Coordinates of N, CA, C and O in Angstrom, one line a residue:
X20 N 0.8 -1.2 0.0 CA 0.0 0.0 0.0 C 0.9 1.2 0.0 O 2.0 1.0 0.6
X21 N 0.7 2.2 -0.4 CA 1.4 2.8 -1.1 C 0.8 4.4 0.4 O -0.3 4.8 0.7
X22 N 2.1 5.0 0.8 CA 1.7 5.9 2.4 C 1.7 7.3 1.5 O 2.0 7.3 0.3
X23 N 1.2 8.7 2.5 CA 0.6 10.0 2.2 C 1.8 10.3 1.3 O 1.4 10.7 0.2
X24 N 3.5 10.1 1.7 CA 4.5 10.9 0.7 C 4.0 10.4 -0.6 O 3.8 11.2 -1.5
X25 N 4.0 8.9 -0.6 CA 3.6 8.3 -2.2 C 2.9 8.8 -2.8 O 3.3 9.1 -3.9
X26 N 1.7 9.1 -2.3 CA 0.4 9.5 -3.2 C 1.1 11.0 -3.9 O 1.1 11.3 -5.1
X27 N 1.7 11.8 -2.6 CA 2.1 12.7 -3.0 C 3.2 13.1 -4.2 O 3.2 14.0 -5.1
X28 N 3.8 12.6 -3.9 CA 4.8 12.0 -4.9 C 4.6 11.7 -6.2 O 5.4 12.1 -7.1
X29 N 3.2 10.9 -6.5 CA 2.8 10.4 -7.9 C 1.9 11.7 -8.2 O 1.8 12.1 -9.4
X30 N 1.1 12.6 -7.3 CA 0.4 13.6 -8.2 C 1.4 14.7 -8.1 O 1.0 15.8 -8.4
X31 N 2.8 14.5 -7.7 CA 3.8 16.0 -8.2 C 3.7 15.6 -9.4 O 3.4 16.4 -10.3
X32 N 4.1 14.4 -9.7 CA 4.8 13.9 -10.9 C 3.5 14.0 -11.7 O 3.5 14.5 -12.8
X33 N 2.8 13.8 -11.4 CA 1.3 14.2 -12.6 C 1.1 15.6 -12.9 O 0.8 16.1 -14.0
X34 N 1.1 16.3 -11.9 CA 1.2 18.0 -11.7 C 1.7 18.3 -13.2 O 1.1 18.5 -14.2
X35 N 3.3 18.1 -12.7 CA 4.4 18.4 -13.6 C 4.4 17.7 -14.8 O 5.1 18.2 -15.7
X36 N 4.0 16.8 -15.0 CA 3.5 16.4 -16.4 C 2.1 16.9 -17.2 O 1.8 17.0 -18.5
X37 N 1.3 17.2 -16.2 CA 0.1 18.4 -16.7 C 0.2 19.7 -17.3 O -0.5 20.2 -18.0
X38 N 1.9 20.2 -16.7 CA 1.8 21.8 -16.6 C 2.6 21.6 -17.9 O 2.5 22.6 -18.5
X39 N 3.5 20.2 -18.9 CA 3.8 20.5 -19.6 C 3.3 21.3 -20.9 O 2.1 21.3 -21.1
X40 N 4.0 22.0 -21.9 CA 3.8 23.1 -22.6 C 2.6 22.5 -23.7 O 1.6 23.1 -24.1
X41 N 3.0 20.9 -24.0 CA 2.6 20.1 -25.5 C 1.5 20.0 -24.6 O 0.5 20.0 -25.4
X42 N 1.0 19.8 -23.5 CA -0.8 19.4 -23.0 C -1.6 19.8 -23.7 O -1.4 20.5 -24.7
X43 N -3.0 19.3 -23.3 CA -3.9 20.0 -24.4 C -5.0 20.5 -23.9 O -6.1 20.1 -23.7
X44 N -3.9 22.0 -23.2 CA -4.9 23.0 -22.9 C -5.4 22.9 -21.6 O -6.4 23.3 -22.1
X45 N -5.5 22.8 -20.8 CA -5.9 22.4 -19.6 C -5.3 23.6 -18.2 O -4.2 24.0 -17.7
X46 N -6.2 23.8 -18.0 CA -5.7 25.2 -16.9 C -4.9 24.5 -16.2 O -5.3 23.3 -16.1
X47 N -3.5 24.9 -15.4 CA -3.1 24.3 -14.3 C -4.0 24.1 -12.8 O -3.6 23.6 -11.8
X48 N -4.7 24.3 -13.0 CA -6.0 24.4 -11.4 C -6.5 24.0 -11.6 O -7.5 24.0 -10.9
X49 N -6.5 23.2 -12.7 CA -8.3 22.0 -13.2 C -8.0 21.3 -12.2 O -8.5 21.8 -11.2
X50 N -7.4 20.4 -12.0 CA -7.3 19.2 -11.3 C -6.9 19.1 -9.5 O -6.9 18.1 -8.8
X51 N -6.5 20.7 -9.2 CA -6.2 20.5 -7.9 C -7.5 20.1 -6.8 O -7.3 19.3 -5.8
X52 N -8.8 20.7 -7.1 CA -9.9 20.4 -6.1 C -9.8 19.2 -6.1 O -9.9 19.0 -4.9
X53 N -9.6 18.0 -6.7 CA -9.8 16.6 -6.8 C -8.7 16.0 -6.0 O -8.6 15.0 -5.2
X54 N -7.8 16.9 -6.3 CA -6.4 16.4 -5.5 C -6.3 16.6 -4.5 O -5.5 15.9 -3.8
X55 N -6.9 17.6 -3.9 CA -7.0 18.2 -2.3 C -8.3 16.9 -1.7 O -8.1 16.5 -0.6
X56 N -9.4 16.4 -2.3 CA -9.8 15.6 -1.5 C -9.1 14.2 -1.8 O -9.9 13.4 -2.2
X57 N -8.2 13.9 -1.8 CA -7.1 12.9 -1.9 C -6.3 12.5 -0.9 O -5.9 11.4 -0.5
X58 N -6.1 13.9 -0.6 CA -4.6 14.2 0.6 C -5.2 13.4 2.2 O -6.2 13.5 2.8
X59 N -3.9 12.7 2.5 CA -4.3 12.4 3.7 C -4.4 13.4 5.0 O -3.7 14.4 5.1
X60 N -5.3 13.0 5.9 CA -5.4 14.2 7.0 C -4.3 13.7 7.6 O -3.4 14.4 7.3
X61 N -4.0 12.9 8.2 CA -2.1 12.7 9.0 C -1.0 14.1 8.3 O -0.4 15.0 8.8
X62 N -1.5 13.6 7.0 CA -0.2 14.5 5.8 C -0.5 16.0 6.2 O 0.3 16.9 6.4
X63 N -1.8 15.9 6.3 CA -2.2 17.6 6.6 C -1.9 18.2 8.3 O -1.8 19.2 9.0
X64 N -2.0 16.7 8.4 CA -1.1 17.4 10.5 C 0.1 17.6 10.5 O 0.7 18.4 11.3
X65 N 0.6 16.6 9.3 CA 2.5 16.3 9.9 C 2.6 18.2 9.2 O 3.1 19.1 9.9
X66 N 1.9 18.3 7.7 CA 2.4 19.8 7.4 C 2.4 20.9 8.3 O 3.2 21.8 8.4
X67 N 1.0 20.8 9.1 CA 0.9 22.0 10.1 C 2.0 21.5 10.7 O 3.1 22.1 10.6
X68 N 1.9 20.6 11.3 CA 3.2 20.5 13.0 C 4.4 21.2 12.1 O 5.0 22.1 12.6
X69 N 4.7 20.8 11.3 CA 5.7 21.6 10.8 C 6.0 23.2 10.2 O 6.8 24.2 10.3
X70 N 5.3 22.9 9.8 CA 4.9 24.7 9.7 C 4.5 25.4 11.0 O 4.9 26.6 11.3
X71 N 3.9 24.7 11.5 CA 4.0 25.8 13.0 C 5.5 25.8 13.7 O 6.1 26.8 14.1
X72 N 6.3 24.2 13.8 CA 7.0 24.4 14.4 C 8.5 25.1 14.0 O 9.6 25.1 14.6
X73 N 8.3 25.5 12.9 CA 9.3 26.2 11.7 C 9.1 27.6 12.1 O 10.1 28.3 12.1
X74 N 7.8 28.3 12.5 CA 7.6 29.5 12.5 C 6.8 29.8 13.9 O 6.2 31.0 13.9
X75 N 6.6 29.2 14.7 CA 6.4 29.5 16.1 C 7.4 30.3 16.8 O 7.2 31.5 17.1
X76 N 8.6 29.4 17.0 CA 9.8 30.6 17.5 C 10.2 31.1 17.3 O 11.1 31.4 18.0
X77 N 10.0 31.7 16.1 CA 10.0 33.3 15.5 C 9.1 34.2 15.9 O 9.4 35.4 16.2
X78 N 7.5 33.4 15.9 CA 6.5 34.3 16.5 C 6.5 34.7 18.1 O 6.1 35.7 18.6
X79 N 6.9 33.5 18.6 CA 7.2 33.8 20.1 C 8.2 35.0 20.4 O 8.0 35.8 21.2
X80 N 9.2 34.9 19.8 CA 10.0 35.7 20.0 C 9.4 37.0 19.6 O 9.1 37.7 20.5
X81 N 9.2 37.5 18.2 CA 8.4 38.6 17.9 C 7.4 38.8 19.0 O 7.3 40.0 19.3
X82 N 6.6 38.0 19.5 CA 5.6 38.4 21.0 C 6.4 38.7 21.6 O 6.4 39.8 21.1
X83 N 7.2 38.6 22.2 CA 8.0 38.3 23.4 C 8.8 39.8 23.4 O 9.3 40.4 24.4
X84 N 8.6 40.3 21.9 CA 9.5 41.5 21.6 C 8.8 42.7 21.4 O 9.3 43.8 21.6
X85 N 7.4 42.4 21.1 CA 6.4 43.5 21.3 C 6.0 43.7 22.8 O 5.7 44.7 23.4
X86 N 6.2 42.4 23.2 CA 5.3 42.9 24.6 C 6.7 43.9 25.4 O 6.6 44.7 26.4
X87 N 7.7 43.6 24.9 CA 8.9 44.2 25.5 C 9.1 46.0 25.7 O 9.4 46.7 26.6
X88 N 8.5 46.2 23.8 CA 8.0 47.5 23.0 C 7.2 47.9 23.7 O 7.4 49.0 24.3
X89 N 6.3 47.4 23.9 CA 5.0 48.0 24.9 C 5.2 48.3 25.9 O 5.0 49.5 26.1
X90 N 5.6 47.5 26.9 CA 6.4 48.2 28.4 C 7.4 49.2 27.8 O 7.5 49.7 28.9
X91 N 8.1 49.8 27.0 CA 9.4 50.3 26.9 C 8.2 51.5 26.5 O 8.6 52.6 27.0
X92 N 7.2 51.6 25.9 CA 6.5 52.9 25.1 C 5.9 53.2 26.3 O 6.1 54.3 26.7
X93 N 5.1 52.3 27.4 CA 4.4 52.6 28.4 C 5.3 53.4 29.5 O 4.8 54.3 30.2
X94 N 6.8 53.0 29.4 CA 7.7 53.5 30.5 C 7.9 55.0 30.2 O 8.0 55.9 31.0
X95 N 7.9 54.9 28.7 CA 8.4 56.5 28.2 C 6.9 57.4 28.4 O 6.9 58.6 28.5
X96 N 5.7 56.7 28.3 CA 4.7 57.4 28.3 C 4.5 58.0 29.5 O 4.0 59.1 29.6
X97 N 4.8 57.2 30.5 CA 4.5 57.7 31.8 C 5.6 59.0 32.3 O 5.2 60.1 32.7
X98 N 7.1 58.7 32.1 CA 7.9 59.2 31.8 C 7.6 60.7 31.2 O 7.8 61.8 31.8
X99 N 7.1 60.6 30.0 CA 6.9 61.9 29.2 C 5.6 62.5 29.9 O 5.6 63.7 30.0
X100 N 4.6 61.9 30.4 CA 3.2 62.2 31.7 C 3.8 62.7 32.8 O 3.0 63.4 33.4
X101 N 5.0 62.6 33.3 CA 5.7 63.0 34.3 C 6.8 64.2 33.9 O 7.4 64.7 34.9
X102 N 7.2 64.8 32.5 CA 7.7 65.6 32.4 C 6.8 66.6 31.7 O 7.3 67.6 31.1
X103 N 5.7 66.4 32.0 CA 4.6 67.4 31.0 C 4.2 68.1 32.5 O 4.1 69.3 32.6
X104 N 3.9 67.2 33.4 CA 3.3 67.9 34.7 C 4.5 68.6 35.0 O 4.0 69.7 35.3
X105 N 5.7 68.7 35.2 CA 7.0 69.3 35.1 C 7.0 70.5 35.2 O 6.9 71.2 36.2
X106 N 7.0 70.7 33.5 CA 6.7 72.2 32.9 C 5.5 72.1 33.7 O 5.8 72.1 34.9
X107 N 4.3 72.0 33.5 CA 3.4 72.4 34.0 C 3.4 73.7 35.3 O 3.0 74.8 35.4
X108 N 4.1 72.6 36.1 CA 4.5 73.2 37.3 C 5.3 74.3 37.0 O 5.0 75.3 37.6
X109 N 6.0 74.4 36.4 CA 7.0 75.1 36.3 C 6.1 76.5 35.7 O 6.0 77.5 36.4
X110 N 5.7 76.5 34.9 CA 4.0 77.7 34.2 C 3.5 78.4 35.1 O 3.3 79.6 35.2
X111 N 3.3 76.8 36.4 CA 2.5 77.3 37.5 C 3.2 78.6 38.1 O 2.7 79.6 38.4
X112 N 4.7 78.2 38.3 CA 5.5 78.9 39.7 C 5.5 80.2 38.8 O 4.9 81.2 39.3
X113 N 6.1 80.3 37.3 CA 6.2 81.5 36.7 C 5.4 82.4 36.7 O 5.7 83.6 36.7
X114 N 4.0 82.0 36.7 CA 2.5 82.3 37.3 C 2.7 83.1 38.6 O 2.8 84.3 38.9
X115 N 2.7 81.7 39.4 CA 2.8 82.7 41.0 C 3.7 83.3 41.5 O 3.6 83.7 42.7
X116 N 5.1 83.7 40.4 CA 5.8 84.7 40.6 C 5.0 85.9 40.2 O 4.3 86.6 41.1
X117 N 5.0 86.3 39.0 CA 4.2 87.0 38.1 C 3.3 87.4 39.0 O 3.2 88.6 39.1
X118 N 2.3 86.8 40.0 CA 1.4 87.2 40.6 C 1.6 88.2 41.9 O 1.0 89.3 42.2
X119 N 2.9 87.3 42.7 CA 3.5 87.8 43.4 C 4.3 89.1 43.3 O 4.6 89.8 44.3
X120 N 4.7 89.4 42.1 CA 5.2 90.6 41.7 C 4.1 91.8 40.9 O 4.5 92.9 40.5
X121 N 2.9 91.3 40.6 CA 2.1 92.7 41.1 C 1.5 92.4 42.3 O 0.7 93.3 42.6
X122 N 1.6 91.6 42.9 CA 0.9 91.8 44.7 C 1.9 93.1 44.8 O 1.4 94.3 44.8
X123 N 3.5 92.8 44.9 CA 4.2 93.9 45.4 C 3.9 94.9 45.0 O 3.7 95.9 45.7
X124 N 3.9 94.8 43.6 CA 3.8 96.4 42.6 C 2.1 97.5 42.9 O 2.0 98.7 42.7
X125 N 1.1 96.4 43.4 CA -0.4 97.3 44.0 C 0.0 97.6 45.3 O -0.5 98.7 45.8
X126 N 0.9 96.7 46.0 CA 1.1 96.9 47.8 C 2.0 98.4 47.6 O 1.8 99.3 48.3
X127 N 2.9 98.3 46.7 CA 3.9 99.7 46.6 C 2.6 100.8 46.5 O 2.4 101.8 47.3
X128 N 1.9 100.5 45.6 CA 0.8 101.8 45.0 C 0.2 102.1 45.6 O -0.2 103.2 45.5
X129 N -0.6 100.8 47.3 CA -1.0 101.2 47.9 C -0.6 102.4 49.4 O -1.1 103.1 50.3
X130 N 0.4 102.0 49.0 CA 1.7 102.0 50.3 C 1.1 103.9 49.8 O 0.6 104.7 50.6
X131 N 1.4 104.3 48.3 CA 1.8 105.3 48.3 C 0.8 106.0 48.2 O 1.2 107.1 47.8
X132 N -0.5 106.1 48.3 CA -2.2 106.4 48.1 C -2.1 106.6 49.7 O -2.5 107.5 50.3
X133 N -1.7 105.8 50.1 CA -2.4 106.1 51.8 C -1.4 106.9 52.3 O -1.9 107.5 53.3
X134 N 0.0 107.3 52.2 CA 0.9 107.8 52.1 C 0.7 109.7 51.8 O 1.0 110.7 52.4
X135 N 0.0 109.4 50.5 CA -0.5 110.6 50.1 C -2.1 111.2 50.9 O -2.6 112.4 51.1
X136 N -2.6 109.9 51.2 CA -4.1 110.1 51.9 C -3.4 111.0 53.1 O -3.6 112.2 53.0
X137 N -2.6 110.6 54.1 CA -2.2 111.3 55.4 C -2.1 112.4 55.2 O -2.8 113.3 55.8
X138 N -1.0 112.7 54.1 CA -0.4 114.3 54.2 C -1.7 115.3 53.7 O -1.7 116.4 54.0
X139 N -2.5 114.6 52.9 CA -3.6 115.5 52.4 C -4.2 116.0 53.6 O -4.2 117.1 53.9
X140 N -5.0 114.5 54.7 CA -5.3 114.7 55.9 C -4.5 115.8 56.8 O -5.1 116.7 57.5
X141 N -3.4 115.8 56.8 CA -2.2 116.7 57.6 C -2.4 117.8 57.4 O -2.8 118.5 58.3
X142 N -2.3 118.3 56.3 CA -3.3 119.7 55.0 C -4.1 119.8 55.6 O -3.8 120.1 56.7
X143 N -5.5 119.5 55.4 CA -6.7 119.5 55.7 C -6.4 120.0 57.2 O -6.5 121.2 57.5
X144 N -6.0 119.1 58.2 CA -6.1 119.3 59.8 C -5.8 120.9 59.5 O -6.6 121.8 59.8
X145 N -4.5 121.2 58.9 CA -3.8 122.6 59.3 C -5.1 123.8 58.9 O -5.6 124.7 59.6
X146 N -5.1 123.5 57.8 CA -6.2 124.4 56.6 C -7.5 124.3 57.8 O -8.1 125.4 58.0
X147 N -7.8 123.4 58.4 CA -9.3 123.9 59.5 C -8.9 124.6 60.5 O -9.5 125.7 60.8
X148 N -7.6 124.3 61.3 CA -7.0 125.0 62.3 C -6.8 126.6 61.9 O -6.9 127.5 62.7
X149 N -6.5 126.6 60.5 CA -5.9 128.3 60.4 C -7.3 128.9 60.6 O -7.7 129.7 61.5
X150 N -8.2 128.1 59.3 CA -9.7 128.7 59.4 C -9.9 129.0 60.8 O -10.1 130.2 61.1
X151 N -9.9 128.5 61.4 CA -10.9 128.2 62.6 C -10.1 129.8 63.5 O -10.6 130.6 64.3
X152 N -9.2 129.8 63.1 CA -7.9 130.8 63.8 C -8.4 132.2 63.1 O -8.5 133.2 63.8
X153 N -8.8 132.3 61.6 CA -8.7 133.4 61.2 C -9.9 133.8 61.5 O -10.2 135.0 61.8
X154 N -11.1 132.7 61.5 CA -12.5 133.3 62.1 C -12.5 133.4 63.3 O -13.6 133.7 63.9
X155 N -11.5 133.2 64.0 CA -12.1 133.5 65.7 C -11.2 135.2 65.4 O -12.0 136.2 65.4
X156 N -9.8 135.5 65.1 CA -9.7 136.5 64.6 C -10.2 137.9 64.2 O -10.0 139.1 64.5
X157 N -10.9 137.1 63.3 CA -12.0 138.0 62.7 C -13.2 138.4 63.3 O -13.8 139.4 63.1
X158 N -13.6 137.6 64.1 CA -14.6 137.6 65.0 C -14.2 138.8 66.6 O -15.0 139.5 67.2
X159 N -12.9 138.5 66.9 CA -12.3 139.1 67.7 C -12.4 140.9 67.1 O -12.6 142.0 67.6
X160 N -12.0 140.5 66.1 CA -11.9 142.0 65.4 C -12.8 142.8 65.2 O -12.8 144.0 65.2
X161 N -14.0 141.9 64.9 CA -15.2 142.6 64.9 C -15.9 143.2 65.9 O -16.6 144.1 66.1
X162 N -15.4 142.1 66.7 CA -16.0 142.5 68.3 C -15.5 143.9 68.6 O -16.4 144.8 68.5
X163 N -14.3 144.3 68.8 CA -13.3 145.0 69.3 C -13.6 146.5 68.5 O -13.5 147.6 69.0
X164 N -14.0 146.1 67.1 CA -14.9 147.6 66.4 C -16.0 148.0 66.8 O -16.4 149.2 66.9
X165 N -16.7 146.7 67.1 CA -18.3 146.9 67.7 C -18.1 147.9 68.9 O -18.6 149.0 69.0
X166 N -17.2 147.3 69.8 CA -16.6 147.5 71.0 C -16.3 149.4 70.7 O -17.0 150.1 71.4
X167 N -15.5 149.8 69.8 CA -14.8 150.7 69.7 C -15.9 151.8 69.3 O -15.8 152.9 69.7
X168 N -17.1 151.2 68.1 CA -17.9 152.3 67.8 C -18.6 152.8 68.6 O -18.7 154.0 68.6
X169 N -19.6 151.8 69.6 CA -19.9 152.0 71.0 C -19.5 152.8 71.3 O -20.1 153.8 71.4
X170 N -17.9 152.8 71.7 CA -17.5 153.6 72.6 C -17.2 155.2 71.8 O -17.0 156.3 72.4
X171 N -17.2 155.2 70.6 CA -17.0 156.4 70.0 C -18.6 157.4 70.4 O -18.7 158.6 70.6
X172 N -19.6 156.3 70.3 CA -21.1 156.5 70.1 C -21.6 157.2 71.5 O -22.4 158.1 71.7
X173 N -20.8 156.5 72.6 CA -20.7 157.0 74.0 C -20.1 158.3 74.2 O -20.5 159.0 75.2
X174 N -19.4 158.6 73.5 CA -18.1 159.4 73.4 C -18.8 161.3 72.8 O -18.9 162.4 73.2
X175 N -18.9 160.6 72.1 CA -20.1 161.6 71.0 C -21.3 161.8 72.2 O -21.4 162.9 72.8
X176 N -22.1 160.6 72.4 CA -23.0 161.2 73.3 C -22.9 162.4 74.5 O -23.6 163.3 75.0
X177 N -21.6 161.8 74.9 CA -21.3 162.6 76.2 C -20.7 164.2 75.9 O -20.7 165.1 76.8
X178 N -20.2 164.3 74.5 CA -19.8 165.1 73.7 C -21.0 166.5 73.6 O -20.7 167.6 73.8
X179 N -21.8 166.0 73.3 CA -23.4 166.6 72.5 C -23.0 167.2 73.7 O -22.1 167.0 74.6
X180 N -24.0 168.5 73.4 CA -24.1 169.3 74.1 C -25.8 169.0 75.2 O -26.8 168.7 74.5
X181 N -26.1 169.0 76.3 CA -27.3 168.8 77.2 C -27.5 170.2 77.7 O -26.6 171.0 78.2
X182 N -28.6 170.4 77.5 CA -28.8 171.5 78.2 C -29.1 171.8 79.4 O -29.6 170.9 80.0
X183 N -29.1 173.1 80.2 CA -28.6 173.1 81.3 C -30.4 172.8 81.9 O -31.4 172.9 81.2
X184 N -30.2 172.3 83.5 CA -31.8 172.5 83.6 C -31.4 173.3 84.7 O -30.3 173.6 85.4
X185 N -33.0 173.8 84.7 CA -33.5 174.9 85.4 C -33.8 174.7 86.6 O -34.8 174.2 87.0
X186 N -33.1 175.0 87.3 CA -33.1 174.9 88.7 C -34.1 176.2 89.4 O -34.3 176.4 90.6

């Protein structure tokens, strides 16, 4: 009885005597459907087992080397997630300098508003004091005319002439 290589064997050799040029006509693919239900299933395991075991440890390794890639992209991602918050911070502090330097620059402005609020106040106190000085002054002065015309008015009176009474 004749095993899977045999069979195989006699339809290469038919193959290759089909594909010859003198044939008569015949597609090369006429005859494979017939030939595929031919093939033994063993033949079709021994091929896989081999074919897998020809290109498995290639593919293992290729897994083996992506999953490697993946942690190596993941390390740099977190990495680069960690130098982004970085700067970030760094924005932040330039920020809260920047802030901190017009705090000072309104605190100067205020410094110098209230600074100026006093002395105006200081002004003001003096400027009511004089007032208050020139109207008592003036008031004094008035008095002192009132005072003086009175007495001119007394003066005059006593002045006039009265006439004599008749005793």
């Amino acid at each position: 009885m004749a095993g899977p290589l045999d069979v195989k064997a006699g339809e290469a050799a038919r193959t290759v005597g089909d594909l010859a040029p003198d044939s008569n006509n015949q597609s090369p693919d006429e005859g494979l459907i017939e030939d595929f239900a031919t093939v033994d299933k063993k033949a079709v395991e021994q091929l896989a087992e081999g074919l897998i075991s020809h290109y498995l440890p290639d593919l293992q390794r290729s897994k083996l080397a992506l999953k490697e890639l993946t942690q190596n992209q993941e390390v740099l991602l977190e990495t680069l997630q960690q130098e982004i918050s970085k700067f970030k911070e760094c924005n932040s502090v330039l920020d809260i300098n920047m802030l901190f330097s017009e705090a000072k620059y309104y605190h100067n402005k205020l410094v110098n508003v209230r600074k100026e609020m006093m002395m105006l106040h200081d002004k003001t106190s003096k400027l009511k004091k004089r007032a208050l000085r020139l109207q008592q002054k003036r008031q004094k002065e008035e008095l002192e005319r009132e005072q003086q015309r009175e007495k001119e008015l007394e003066r005059e009176k006593q002045l006039t002439a009265k006439p004599a009474k008749r005793t």
